[in-house]
Coordinates of C-alpha atoms in Angstrom, one line a residue:
M1 CA -8.3 -26.5 12.1
E2 CA -6.2 -27.1 9.0
T3 CA -4.2 -24.5 7.3
T4 CA -5.1 -23.8 3.6
V5 CA -2.3 -22.2 1.5
L6 CA -3.1 -20.4 -1.8
S7 CA -0.1 -19.3 -3.8
T8 CA 0.6 -17.8 -7.3
E9 CA 4.1 -19.5 -7.2
R10 CA 3.4 -22.4 -9.6
L11 CA 1.1 -20.5 -11.9
A12 CA 1.7 -19.2 -15.3
T13 CA 2.0 -15.3 -15.4
R14 CA -1.2 -15.1 -17.6
D15 CA -3.2 -17.1 -14.9
R16 CA -2.2 -15.0 -11.8
L17 CA -4.6 -12.1 -12.0
A18 CA -7.7 -14.4 -12.2
F19 CA -6.4 -16.6 -9.5
W20 CA -5.6 -13.8 -7.2
R21 CA -8.9 -12.1 -7.8
S22 CA -10.7 -15.4 -6.9
V23 CA -8.5 -15.6 -3.5
I24 CA -9.4 -12.1 -2.6
D25 CA -13.1 -12.7 -3.2
D26 CA -13.2 -15.9 -1.3
H27 CA -11.1 -15.2 1.7
Y28 CA -11.8 -11.3 2.1
V29 CA -14.3 -9.3 0.0
K30 CA -15.1 -8.7 -3.6
V31 CA -13.1 -5.7 -5.0
D32 CA -12.0 -4.3 -8.2
L33 CA -8.3 -5.3 -8.2
D34 CA -5.4 -3.8 -10.0
L35 CA -2.0 -5.4 -10.3
P36 CA 0.5 -2.7 -11.6
R37 CA 3.2 -5.3 -12.2
R38 CA 1.2 -8.2 -13.5
S39 CA 4.3 -10.0 -15.0
G40 CA 6.1 -10.2 -11.7
F41 CA 3.2 -10.3 -9.3
R42 CA 3.5 -12.8 -6.3
G43 CA 0.9 -13.6 -3.8
E44 CA 0.2 -16.0 -1.0
V45 CA -2.6 -16.5 1.6
R46 CA -2.4 -18.9 4.5
H47 CA -5.9 -19.3 5.9
R48 CA -7.1 -20.8 9.1
R49 CA -10.4 -20.7 11.2
L50 CA -10.8 -20.2 14.9
G51 CA -14.5 -20.4 15.4
P52 CA -16.2 -17.4 14.1
L53 CA -12.7 -15.9 13.3
A54 CA -10.9 -16.2 10.0
M55 CA -7.3 -15.7 10.4
T56 CA -4.9 -15.3 7.4
R57 CA -1.3 -14.5 6.6
Y58 CA -1.4 -12.3 3.6
R59 CA 1.9 -11.8 1.5
A60 CA 1.7 -10.1 -2.0
S61 CA 3.5 -7.7 -4.5
P62 CA 2.3 -4.2 -4.9
N63 CA -1.5 -3.8 -5.8
S64 CA -4.4 -1.7 -5.2
A65 CA -8.2 -2.4 -4.7
E66 CA -11.5 -0.7 -4.6
R67 CA -14.7 -1.9 -3.0
T68 CA -17.8 -0.2 -4.0
R69 CA -21.6 -0.4 -3.1
R70 CA -22.0 -2.8 -6.0
H71 CA -19.5 -5.2 -4.5
I72 CA -21.3 -4.9 -1.1
A73 CA -24.7 -5.7 -2.7
R74 CA -23.1 -8.8 -4.5
D75 CA -21.5 -10.4 -1.5
G76 CA -23.3 -8.9 1.4
C77 CA -20.2 -9.1 3.7
D78 CA -20.4 -7.0 6.8
D79 CA -17.3 -8.4 8.7
V80 CA -14.6 -6.2 10.0
F81 CA -11.0 -6.9 9.1
C82 CA -8.1 -6.3 11.6
F83 CA -4.7 -5.8 9.9
L84 CA -1.3 -6.2 11.7
P85 CA 1.4 -5.6 9.1
L86 CA 4.7 -7.3 9.8
T87 CA 6.6 -5.8 6.8
G88 CA 5.5 -3.2 4.4
E89 CA 2.7 -0.5 4.4
M90 CA -1.0 -0.4 3.3
I91 CA -2.9 2.8 2.8
F92 CA -6.7 2.6 3.4
E93 CA -9.5 5.1 2.6
Q94 CA -13.0 4.6 4.1
A95 CA -15.7 6.9 5.4
G96 CA -13.8 10.1 4.6
R97 CA -10.7 9.1 6.4
K98 CA -7.2 7.7 5.5
A99 CA -5.1 5.4 7.6
L100 CA -1.6 4.0 7.2
A101 CA -1.2 0.5 8.2
Q102 CA 2.5 -0.4 9.0
P103 CA 4.5 -2.5 11.2
G104 CA 3.7 -1.5 14.9
T105 CA 0.1 -0.5 14.2
L106 CA -3.3 -2.2 14.2
C107 CA -5.9 -1.1 11.7
L108 CA -9.6 -1.9 11.2
L109 CA -11.4 -1.8 7.9
H110 CA -15.3 -2.5 7.6
G111 CA -16.2 -4.9 4.8
G112 CA -19.8 -3.4 4.8
Q113 CA -18.7 0.0 3.6
P114 CA -16.9 1.1 0.4
F115 CA -13.1 1.6 0.6
T116 CA -9.9 1.8 -1.3
L117 CA -6.6 0.1 -0.6
A118 CA -3.2 0.9 -1.9
Q119 CA -0.3 -1.3 -1.4
P120 CA 2.8 0.5 -2.8
A121 CA 5.3 -2.4 -2.0
D122 CA 5.5 -5.9 -1.0
V123 CA 3.7 -6.7 2.3
D124 CA 3.5 -9.5 4.9
V125 CA 0.3 -8.9 6.9
R126 CA -1.7 -10.9 9.5
V127 CA -5.4 -10.3 8.9
T128 CA -8.1 -11.4 11.4
R129 CA -11.7 -11.3 10.1
L130 CA -14.3 -10.8 12.9
P131 CA -18.1 -10.7 12.6
S132 CA -19.1 -7.1 13.0
G133 CA -21.7 -8.1 15.7
L134 CA -18.7 -9.2 17.9
L135 CA -17.2 -5.7 17.8
E136 CA -20.5 -3.8 17.9
A137 CA -21.5 -5.3 21.2
R138 CA -18.3 -3.9 22.7
L139 CA -17.7 -0.6 20.8
P140 CA -20.4 2.0 21.1
D141 CA -19.5 3.4 17.8
L142 CA -17.9 0.9 15.5
G143 CA -18.1 3.5 12.6
W144 CA -15.6 5.7 14.6
A145 CA -13.1 3.0 14.8
T146 CA -13.0 1.7 11.3
C147 CA -10.1 3.1 9.0
R148 CA -8.2 4.2 12.0
A149 CA -4.6 2.7 13.0
V150 CA -3.6 2.5 16.6
R151 CA 0.1 1.9 17.7
T152 CA 0.8 -1.6 19.1
T153 CA 4.1 -0.8 21.0
T154 CA 2.4 -0.3 24.3
G155 CA -0.9 -0.8 26.4
L156 CA -4.0 -2.7 25.2
P157 CA -3.1 -2.4 21.5
G158 CA 0.0 -4.3 22.2
L159 CA -1.9 -7.0 24.1
A160 CA -4.4 -7.3 21.2
A161 CA -1.6 -7.5 18.6
A162 CA 0.2 -10.3 20.7
F163 CA -3.0 -12.1 21.2
L164 CA -4.0 -12.1 17.4
E165 CA -0.6 -13.1 16.4
K166 CA -0.3 -16.0 18.8
A167 CA -3.9 -17.1 18.0
S168 CA -3.1 -17.0 14.2
R169 CA 0.1 -19.1 14.6
E170 CA -1.5 -21.5 17.0
A171 CA -4.9 -21.8 15.6
S172 CA -4.2 -25.3 14.1
S173 CA -3.3 -26.6 17.6
V174 CA -6.1 -25.4 19.6
P175 CA -7.8 -28.4 21.3
D176 CA -11.1 -29.5 20.0
V177 CA -13.1 -28.4 23.2
P178 CA -16.6 -27.5 22.7
G179 CA -17.0 -23.7 23.1
L180 CA -13.3 -22.9 23.2
P181 CA -12.9 -21.2 19.7
A182 CA -15.9 -19.1 20.5
T183 CA -14.4 -18.1 23.8
L184 CA -11.1 -17.1 22.1
A185 CA -13.0 -15.2 19.5
R186 CA -14.8 -13.1 22.2
Q187 CA -11.5 -12.4 23.9
A188 CA -10.0 -11.3 20.7
A189 CA -13.0 -9.0 20.2
D190 CA -12.5 -7.6 23.7
L191 CA -8.9 -6.7 23.2
V192 CA -9.5 -5.1 19.9
A193 CA -12.4 -3.1 21.0
F194 CA -10.7 -1.9 24.2
S195 CA -7.6 -0.9 22.1
F196 CA -9.9 1.7 20.4
L197 CA -11.9 2.7 23.4
V198 CA -8.8 3.8 25.4
E199 CA -6.2 4.8 22.8
P200 CA -5.9 8.6 22.4
D201 CA -6.1 10.4 19.0
D202 CA -2.5 11.1 19.0
G203 CA -1.8 7.5 18.6
L204 CA -3.2 7.6 15.2
P205 CA -1.1 8.1 12.0
H206 CA -2.5 11.2 10.3
D207 CA -3.2 12.0 6.6
S208 CA 0.3 13.8 6.4
A209 CA 2.1 10.6 7.4
V210 CA 0.2 8.7 4.6
K211 CA 1.2 11.3 2.1
A212 CA 4.8 11.6 3.3
A213 CA 5.2 7.8 2.8
L214 CA 3.6 7.9 -0.7
Y215 CA 5.8 10.9 -1.6
R216 CA 9.0 8.9 -0.6
R217 CA 7.9 6.0 -2.7
A218 CA 7.1 8.2 -5.7
V219 CA 10.4 9.9 -5.5
D220 CA 12.2 6.6 -5.5
H221 CA 10.1 5.3 -8.4
I222 CA 10.7 8.4 -10.4
D223 CA 14.5 8.4 -9.7
T224 CA 14.6 4.5 -10.7
H225 CA 12.9 5.2 -14.0
L226 CA 14.3 8.6 -15.2
Q227 CA 15.8 7.1 -18.3
N228 CA 12.3 5.8 -19.4
P229 CA 10.8 8.3 -21.9
D230 CA 7.3 6.7 -21.0
L231 CA 7.7 7.9 -17.4
T232 CA 4.6 9.8 -16.6
P233 CA 2.3 10.7 -13.5
K234 CA 0.1 7.9 -14.6
T235 CA 2.9 5.3 -14.7
V236 CA 4.2 6.6 -11.4
A237 CA 0.8 6.2 -9.7
G238 CA 0.4 2.8 -11.1
G239 CA 3.9 1.9 -10.1
I240 CA 3.2 2.7 -6.4
G241 CA -0.3 1.4 -6.3
I242 CA -2.4 4.6 -5.9
S243 CA -4.7 6.6 -8.3
Q244 CA -3.2 9.4 -10.4
R245 CA -5.6 11.8 -8.8
Y246 CA -4.3 11.0 -5.3
L247 CA -0.6 11.2 -6.6
Q248 CA -1.4 14.8 -7.5
A249 CA -2.6 15.4 -4.2
V250 CA 0.5 14.0 -2.5
F251 CA 2.8 16.3 -4.6
A252 CA 0.3 19.4 -4.1
A253 CA 0.8 19.0 -0.3
R254 CA 4.4 20.1 -1.1
G255 CA 3.7 22.8 -3.6
Q256 CA 4.7 20.6 -6.5
T257 CA 3.2 18.6 -9.4
P258 CA 4.4 15.2 -10.5
S259 CA 5.1 16.3 -14.1
A260 CA 7.2 19.2 -13.1
F261 CA 9.1 17.0 -10.5
I262 CA 9.9 14.5 -13.2
R263 CA 11.3 17.3 -15.5
Q264 CA 13.3 18.8 -12.6
R265 CA 14.7 15.4 -11.7
R266 CA 15.7 14.7 -15.2
V267 CA 17.4 18.1 -15.7
K268 CA 19.3 17.7 -12.4
A269 CA 20.6 14.1 -13.4
A270 CA 21.5 15.4 -16.8
R271 CA 23.3 18.4 -15.6
Q272 CA 25.5 16.3 -13.1
V273 CA 26.4 14.3 -16.4
L274 CA 27.2 17.4 -18.5
E275 CA 29.4 18.9 -15.6
N276 CA 31.3 15.7 -15.2
P277 CA 34.6 15.6 -17.4
A278 CA 34.4 11.7 -17.2
F279 CA 31.5 11.9 -19.6
L280 CA 32.9 14.3 -22.3
A281 CA 32.7 11.6 -24.9
L282 CA 29.0 11.5 -24.6
S283 CA 27.1 14.0 -27.1
I284 CA 24.4 16.1 -25.7
A285 CA 21.8 14.2 -27.6
Q286 CA 23.0 11.0 -26.0
I287 CA 22.7 12.6 -22.5
A288 CA 19.2 13.7 -23.4
Y289 CA 18.2 10.2 -24.4
A290 CA 19.7 8.7 -21.4
H291 CA 17.7 10.8 -19.1
G292 CA 14.3 10.1 -20.7
F293 CA 13.9 13.0 -23.3
A294 CA 12.7 11.9 -26.6
C295 CA 14.0 15.1 -28.4
P296 CA 17.3 16.7 -27.9
A297 CA 15.9 20.1 -29.1
H298 CA 13.1 19.8 -26.2
F299 CA 15.8 18.8 -23.7
S300 CA 17.7 21.9 -24.4
R301 CA 14.7 24.2 -24.0
V302 CA 13.7 22.4 -20.8
F303 CA 17.3 22.5 -19.6
K304 CA 17.7 26.3 -20.2
Q305 CA 14.3 27.0 -18.5
H306 CA 15.5 25.2 -15.4
C307 CA 19.2 26.2 -15.2
G308 CA 19.3 29.5 -17.1
A309 CA 21.9 28.3 -19.4
S310 CA 22.0 25.8 -22.3
P311 CA 23.4 22.4 -22.1
K312 CA 26.0 23.4 -24.7
S313 CA 27.1 26.4 -22.6
V314 CA 27.4 24.2 -19.4
R315 CA 29.4 21.7 -21.3
A316 CA 31.8 24.3 -22.8
A317 CA 32.4 25.6 -19.2
L318 CA 34.5 22.3 -18.8
H319 CA 37.0 23.4 -21.4

């Protein structure tokens, strides 16, 4: 039961997208893949088999993926994927539900149904691929359990997580005893199934938790790129690995829009500079450019709308 290692480390930047797409197609499922930061993308998959189970250690830079019925028709995959994040977060959407997979949770995704995946930051995840039949024999309604996350800090979910982690790490050293890998696979399916049969609904991260996590990442991205005049809702969405439409929903949950938030953040940062005597040598135009405004006149109008005073009058108050 050898370990196969697939990595972008030694590849030229121009070759990484095609290589990573083939890795995902071969070891997971066919998807439309988007790498927001292609120039700096890094990814590695360590793959082992344990009877009918495929166990991988997945590490990757931010990216997003969508699986459609077209992909399902092409590869026919009906397996279930169990995600155990070690670091980072993944946001899944499937069957009208959203789930936040993060350290301390176990999350299922069904390869036989369309889904979207957003990975806003670097992740390190253990992924176990199980034939759907193994779980269907144990879960009366497998569809209910997919795209749900349960906490692994206590109870059966904790046992399931520990078993899968141990099996993943030790798969290469499992004795070559007839029937043993299949037995271990059944035990894994038992633990995963029971985790969802007994875990109460309040053990599940809700949609609000997903949006709160994405909001924090969006704000961090905006603050980091305020000086870039090309910063837009589209580039923010791409930077954190989600669609522009979902970014709008994330901000709408707080009564905001991404565009207005970017303007407010720029004005706030510019005002702090204008009110600081240490920056008196900077002209108002220089301050405007330094905070992502392409036109000083536009900066002055937006600033007055938000602050009730012009940049010139705010600066004059220092004298």
